[in-house]
mmCIF file of C-alpha atoms in Angstrom:
data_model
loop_
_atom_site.group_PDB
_atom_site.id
_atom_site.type_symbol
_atom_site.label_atom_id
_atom_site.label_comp_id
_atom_site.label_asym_id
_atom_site.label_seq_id
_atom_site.Cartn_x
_atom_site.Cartn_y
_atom_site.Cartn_z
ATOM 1 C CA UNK A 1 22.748 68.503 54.105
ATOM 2 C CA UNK A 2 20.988 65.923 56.321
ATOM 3 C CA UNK A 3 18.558 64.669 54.428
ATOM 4 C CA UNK A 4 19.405 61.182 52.833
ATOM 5 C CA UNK A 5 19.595 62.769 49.285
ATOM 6 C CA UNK A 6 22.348 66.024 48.975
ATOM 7 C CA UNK A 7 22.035 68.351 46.195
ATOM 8 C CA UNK A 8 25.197 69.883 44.980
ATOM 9 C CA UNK A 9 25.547 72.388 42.562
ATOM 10 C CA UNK A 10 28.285 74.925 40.705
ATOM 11 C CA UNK A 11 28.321 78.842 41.398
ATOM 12 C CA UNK A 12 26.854 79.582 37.944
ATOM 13 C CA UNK A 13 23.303 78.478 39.145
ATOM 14 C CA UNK A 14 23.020 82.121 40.740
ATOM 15 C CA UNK A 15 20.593 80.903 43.525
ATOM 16 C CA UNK A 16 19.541 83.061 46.278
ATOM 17 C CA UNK A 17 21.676 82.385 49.333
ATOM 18 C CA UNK A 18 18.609 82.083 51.410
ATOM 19 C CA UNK A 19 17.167 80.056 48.939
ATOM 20 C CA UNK A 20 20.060 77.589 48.985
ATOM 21 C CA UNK A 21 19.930 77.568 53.105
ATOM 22 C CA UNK A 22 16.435 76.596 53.062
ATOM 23 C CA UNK A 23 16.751 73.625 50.333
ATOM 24 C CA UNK A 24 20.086 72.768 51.551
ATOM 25 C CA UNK A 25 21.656 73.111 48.230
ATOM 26 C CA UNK A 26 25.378 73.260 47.980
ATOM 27 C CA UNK A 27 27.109 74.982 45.690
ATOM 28 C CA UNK A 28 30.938 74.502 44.160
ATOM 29 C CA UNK A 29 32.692 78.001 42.883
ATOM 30 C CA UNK A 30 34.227 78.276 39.377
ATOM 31 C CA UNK A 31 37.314 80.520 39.605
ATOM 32 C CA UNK A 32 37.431 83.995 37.812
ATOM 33 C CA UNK A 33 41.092 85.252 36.660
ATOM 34 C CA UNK A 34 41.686 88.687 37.111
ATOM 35 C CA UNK A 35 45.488 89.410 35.587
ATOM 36 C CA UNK A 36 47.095 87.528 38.084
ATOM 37 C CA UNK A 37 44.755 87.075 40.919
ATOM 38 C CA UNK A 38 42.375 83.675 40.978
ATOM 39 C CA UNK A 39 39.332 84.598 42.712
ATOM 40 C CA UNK A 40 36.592 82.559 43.854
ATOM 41 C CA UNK A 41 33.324 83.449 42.407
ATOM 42 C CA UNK A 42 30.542 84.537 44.942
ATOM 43 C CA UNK A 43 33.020 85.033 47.362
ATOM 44 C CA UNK A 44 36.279 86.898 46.610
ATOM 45 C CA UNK A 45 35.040 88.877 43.184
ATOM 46 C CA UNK A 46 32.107 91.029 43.290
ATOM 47 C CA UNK A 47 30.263 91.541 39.892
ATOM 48 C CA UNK A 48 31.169 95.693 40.101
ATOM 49 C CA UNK A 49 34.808 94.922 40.635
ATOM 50 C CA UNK A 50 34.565 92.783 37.401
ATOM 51 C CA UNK A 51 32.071 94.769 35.222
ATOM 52 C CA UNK A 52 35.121 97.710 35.458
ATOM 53 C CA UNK A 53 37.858 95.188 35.199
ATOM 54 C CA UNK A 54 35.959 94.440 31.769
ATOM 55 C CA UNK A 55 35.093 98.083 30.728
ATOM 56 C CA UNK A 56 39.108 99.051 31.117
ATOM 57 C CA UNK A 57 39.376 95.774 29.108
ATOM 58 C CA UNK A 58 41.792 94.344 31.487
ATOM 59 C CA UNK A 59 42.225 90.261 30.759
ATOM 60 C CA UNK A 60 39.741 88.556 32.521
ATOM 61 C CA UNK A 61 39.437 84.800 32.266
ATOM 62 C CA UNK A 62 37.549 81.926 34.159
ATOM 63 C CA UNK A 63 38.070 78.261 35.145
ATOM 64 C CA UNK A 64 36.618 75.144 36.887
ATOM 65 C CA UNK A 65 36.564 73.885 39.824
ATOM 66 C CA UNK A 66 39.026 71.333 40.674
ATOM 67 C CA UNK A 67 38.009 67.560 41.067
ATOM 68 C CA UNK A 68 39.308 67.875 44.820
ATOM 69 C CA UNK A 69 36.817 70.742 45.488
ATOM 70 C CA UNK A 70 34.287 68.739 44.268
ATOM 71 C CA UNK A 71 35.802 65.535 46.564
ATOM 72 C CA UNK A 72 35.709 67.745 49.693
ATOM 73 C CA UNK A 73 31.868 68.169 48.813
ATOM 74 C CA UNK A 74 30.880 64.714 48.193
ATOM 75 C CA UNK A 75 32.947 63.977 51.438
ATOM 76 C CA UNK A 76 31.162 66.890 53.571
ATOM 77 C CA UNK A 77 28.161 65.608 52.557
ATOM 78 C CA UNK A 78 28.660 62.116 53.087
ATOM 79 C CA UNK A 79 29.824 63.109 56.621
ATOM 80 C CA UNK A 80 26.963 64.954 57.171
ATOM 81 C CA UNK A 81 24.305 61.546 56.619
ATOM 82 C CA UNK A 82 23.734 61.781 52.955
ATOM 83 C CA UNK A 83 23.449 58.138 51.857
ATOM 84 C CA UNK A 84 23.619 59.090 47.741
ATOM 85 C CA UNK A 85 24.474 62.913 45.832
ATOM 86 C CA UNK A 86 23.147 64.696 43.311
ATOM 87 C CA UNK A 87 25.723 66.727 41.798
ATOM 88 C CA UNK A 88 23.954 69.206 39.182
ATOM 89 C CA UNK A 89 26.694 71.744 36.753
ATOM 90 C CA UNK A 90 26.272 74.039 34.063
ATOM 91 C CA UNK A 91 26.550 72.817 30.538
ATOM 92 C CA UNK A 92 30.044 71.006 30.064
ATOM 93 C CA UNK A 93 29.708 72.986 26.310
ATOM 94 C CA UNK A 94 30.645 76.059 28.138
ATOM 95 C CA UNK A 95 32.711 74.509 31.074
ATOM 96 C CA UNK A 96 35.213 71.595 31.954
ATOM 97 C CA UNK A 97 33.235 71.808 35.432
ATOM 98 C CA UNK A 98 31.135 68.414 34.924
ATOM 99 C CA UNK A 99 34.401 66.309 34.142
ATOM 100 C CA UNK A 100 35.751 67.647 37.025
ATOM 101 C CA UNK A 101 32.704 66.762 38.932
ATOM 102 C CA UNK A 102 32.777 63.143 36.942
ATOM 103 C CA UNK A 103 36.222 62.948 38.290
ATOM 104 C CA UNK A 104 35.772 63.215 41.851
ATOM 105 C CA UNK A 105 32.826 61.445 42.072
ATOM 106 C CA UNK A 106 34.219 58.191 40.997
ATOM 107 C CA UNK A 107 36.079 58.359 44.535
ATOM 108 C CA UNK A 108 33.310 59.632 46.590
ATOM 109 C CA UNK A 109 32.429 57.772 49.623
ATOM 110 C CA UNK A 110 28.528 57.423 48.629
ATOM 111 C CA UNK A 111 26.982 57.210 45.030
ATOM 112 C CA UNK A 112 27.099 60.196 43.298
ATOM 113 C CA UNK A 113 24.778 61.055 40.354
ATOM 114 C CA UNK A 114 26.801 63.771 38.103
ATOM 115 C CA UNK A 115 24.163 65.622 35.443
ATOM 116 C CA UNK A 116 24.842 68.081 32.543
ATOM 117 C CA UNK A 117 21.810 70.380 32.949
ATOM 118 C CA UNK A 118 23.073 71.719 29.541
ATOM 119 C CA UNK A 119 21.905 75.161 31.346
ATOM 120 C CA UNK A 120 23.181 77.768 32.838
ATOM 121 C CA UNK A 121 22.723 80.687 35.849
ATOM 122 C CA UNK A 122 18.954 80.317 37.107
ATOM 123 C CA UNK A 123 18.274 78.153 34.205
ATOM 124 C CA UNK A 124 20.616 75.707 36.203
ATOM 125 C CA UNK A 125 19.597 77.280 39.393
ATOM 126 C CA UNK A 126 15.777 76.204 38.713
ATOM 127 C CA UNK A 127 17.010 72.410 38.015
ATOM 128 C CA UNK A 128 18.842 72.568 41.055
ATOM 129 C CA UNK A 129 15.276 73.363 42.921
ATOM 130 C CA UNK A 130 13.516 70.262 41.255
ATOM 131 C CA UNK A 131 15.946 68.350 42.639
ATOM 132 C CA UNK A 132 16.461 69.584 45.966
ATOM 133 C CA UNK A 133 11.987 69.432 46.028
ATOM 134 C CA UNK A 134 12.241 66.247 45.302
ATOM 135 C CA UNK A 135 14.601 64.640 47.827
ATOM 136 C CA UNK A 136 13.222 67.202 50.282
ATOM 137 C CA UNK A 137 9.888 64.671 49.498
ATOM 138 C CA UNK A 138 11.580 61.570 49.823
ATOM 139 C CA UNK A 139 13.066 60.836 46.708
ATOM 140 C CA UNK A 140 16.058 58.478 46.217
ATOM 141 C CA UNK A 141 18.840 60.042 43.756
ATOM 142 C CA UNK A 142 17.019 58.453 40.003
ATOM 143 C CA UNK A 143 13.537 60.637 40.997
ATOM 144 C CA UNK A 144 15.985 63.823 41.917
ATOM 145 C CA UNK A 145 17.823 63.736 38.776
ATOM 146 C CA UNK A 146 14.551 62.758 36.461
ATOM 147 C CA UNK A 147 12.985 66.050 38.684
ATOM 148 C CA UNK A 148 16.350 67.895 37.260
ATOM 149 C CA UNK A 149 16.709 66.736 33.782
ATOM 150 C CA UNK A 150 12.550 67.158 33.386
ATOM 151 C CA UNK A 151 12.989 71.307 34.758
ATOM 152 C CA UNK A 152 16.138 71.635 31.640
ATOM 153 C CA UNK A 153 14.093 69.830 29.340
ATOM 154 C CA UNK A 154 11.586 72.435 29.563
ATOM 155 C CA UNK A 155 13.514 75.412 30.245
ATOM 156 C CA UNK A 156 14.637 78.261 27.979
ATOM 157 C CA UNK A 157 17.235 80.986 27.918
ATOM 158 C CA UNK A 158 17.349 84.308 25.887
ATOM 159 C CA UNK A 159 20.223 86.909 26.156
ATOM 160 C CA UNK A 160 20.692 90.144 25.032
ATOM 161 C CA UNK A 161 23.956 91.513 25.653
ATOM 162 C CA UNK A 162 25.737 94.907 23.755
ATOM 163 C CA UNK A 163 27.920 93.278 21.933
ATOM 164 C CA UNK A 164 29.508 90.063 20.720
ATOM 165 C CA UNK A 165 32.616 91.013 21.642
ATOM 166 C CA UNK A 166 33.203 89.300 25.000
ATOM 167 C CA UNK A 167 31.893 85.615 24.057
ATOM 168 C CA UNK A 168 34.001 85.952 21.387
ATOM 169 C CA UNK A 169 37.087 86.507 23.168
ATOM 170 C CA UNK A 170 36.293 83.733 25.325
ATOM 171 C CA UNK A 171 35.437 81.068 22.261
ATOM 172 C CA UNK A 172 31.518 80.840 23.894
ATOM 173 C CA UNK A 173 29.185 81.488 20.649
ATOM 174 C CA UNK A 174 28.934 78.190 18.751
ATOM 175 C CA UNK A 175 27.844 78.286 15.785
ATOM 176 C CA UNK A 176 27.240 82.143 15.763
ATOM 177 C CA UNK A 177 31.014 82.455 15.485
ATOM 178 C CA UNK A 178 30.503 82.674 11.291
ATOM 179 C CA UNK A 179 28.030 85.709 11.999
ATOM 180 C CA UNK A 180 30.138 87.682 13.581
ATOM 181 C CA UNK A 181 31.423 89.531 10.975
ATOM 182 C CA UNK A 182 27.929 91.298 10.608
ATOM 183 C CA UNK A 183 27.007 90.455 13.951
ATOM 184 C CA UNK A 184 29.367 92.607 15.682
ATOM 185 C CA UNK A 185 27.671 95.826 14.446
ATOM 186 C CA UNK A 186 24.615 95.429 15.720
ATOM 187 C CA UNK A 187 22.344 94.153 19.079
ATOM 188 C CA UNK A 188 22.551 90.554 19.083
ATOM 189 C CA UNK A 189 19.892 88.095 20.602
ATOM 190 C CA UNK A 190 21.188 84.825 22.286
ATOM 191 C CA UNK A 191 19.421 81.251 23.286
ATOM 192 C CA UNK A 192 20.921 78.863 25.177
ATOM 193 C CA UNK A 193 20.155 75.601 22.480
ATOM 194 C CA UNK A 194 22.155 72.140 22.891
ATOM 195 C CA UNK A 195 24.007 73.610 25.395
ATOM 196 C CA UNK A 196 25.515 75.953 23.609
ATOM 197 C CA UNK A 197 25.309 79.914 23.011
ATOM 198 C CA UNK A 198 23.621 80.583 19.489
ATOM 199 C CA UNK A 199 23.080 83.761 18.339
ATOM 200 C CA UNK A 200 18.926 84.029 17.381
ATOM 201 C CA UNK A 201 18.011 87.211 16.293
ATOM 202 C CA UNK A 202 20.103 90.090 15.017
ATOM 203 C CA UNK A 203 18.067 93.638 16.088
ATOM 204 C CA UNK A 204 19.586 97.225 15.063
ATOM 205 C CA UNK A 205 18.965 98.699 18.354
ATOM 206 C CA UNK A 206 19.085 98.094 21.781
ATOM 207 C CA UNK A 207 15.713 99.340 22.367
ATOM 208 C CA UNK A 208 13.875 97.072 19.768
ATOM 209 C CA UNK A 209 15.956 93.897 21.319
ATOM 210 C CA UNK A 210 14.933 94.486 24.452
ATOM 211 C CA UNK A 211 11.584 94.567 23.533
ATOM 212 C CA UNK A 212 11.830 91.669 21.295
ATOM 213 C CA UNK A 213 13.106 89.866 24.390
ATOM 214 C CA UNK A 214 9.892 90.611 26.258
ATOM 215 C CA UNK A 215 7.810 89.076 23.419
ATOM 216 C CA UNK A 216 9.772 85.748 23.200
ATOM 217 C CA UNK A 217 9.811 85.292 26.905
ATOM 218 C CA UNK A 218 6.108 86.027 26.822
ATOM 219 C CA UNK A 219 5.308 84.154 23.901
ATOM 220 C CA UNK A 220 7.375 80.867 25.645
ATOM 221 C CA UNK A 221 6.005 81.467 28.963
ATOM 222 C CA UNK A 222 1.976 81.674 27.777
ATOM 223 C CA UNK A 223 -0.758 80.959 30.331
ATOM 224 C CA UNK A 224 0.762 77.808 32.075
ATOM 225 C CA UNK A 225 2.464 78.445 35.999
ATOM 226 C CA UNK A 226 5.539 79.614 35.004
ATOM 227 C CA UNK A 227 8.851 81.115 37.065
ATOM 228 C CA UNK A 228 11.061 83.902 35.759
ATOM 229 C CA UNK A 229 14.208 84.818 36.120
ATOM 230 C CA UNK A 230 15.829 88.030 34.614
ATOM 231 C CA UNK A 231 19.426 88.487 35.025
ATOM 232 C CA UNK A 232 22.074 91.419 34.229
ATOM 233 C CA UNK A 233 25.160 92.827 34.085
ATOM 234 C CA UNK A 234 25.584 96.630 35.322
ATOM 235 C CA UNK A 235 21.857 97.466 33.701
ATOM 236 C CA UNK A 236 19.876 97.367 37.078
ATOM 237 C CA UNK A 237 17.443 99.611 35.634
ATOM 238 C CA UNK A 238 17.120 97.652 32.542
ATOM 239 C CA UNK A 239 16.360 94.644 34.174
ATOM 240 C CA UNK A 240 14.062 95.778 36.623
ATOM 241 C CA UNK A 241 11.994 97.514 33.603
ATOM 242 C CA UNK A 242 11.721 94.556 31.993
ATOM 243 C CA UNK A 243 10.316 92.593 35.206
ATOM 244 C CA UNK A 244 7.801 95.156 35.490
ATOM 245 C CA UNK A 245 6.797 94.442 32.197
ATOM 246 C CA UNK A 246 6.967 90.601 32.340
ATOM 247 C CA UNK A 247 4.821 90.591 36.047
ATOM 248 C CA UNK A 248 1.988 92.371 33.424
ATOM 249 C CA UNK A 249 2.389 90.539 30.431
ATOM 250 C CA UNK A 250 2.417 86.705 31.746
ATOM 251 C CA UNK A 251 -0.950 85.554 33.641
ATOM 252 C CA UNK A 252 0.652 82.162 34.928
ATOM 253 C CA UNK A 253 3.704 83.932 36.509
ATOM 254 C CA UNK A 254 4.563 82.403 40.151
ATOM 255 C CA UNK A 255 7.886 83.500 40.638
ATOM 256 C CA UNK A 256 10.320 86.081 39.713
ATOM 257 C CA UNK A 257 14.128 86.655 40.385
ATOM 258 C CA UNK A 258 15.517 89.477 38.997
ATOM 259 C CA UNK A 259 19.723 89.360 40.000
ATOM 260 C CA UNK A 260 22.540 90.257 38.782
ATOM 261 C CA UNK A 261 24.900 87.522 37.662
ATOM 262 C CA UNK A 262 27.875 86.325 38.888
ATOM 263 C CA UNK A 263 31.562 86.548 37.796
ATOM 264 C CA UNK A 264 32.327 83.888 35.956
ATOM 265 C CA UNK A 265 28.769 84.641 33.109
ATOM 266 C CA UNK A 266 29.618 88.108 33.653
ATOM 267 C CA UNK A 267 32.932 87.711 32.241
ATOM 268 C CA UNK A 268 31.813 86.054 29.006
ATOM 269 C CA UNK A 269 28.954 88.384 28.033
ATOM 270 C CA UNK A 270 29.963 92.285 29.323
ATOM 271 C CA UNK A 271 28.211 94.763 30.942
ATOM 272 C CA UNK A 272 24.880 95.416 29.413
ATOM 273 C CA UNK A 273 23.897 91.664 29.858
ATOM 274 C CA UNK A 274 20.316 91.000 29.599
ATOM 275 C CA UNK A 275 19.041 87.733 30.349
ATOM 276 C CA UNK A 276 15.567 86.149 30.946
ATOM 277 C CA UNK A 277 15.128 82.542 32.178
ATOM 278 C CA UNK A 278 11.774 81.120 31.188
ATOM 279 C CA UNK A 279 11.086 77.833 33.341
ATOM 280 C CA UNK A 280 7.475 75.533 33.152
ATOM 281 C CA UNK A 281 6.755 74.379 36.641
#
């Protein structure tokens, strides 16, 4: 983090590593609690370990990062030359990460700059990128965040998971919590909207969400340059399938990650997550 502008994010943006090394992005890791054992995402959980922790329904909960892991950070970077921080977090509707962030920044040795993205995984991932473009250009810390908070605005996220069941444990759905009633018997469609989890569509099978997934994703991505991310939980298969069938289906496609998530999301939706990030260039 040399550069005069440092771009921090949370472990929820699910960036490539090498990605992160090149753009000198650093990330913060949210905590996943597995009975008794706090583990760091990214580092000290791996998504198979959780996806059977979840399957034997063992209790499986997740947390933020402290303020003081976010003041190390700011510190680090400040060390390391940065003059001001961008400091970039998954929507504070699903996470107490951003006041934690807010907290330590207020006693960070250089400005700091905290944004909601009101997004998460590569939905936040892709907002980190805009930033981290821009500073890698020059930019102070205003044209970083406007590059940020202009990649959310147009940015959308659709889910498809197997069931309900997990976002309801963890009090994640918003206002699709009245819905669940019906909701729970059959495949449910998700959008991230206001920073929150809303259920969209309800679909009877698995097979007919999926492929009404593919047509909303192509339908928001049309002919514009466009980059792609489709995430899962334990459905490899599924997920490459579907990328396949996106690399055919959008003409302005530049590029596409296809990765499975990380703990902490993984924890909230279940195995059988399906998720496709649909971000404008």
């Amino acid at each position: 983090m040399s550069r005069h502008v440092a771009i921090v994010t949370d472990s929820t943006a699910y960036l490539p590593q090498r990605t992160m090394e090149r753009h000198g992005i650093t990330t913060v890791p949210l905590t996943v609690v597995l009975g008794d054992r706090a583990l760091e995402e990214g580092t000290e959980i791996s998504t198979r370990s959780l996806a059977q922790a979840l399957q034997k329904r063992r209790p499986v909960t997740t947390s933020r990062p402290s303020p003081q892991q976010f003041a190390e950070t700011y510190r680090k970077a400040a060390e390391a030359g940065a003059t001001g921080i961008v400091s970039l977090h998954l929507s504070a509707e699903l996470s107490g990460t951003y006041d934690a962030a807010v907290a330590a920044a207020r006693e960070a040795p250089v400005p700091v700059r905290v944004v909601d993205t009101g997004m998460v995984a590569m939905a936040l991932g892709f907002c980190a990128l805009s930033a981290a473009e821009a500073a890698e250009n020059g930019g102070t810390v205003d044209e970083a965040v406007t590059a940020a908070e202009k990649r959310a605005g147009a940015t959308s996220a659709y889910f498809y998971v197997d069931t309900l069941d997990y976002l309801r444990r963890g009090g994640r759905i918003g206002a699709a919590q009245a819905l669940l009633g019906s909701a729970l018997a059959v495949k449910p469609l998700l959008q991230l909207d206001g920073g929150r989890i809303d259920l969209l569509e309800k679909v009877r099978t698995a097979s007919r969400a999926i492929a009404r997934l593919e047509e909303l994703v192509a339908d928001r991505a049309g002919s514009a340059p466009v980059d792609i991310a489709v995430h899962h939980l334990a459905a490899h298969e599924r997920a490459s399938a579907l990328a396949d069938r996106l690399r055919a289906r959008v003409p302005g496609l530049a590029d596409l990650h296809v990765s499975e998530v990380g703990a902490v999301i993984g924890a909230h939706t279940g195995p059988g997550l399906l998720g496709v990030v649909v971000s404008p260039r």
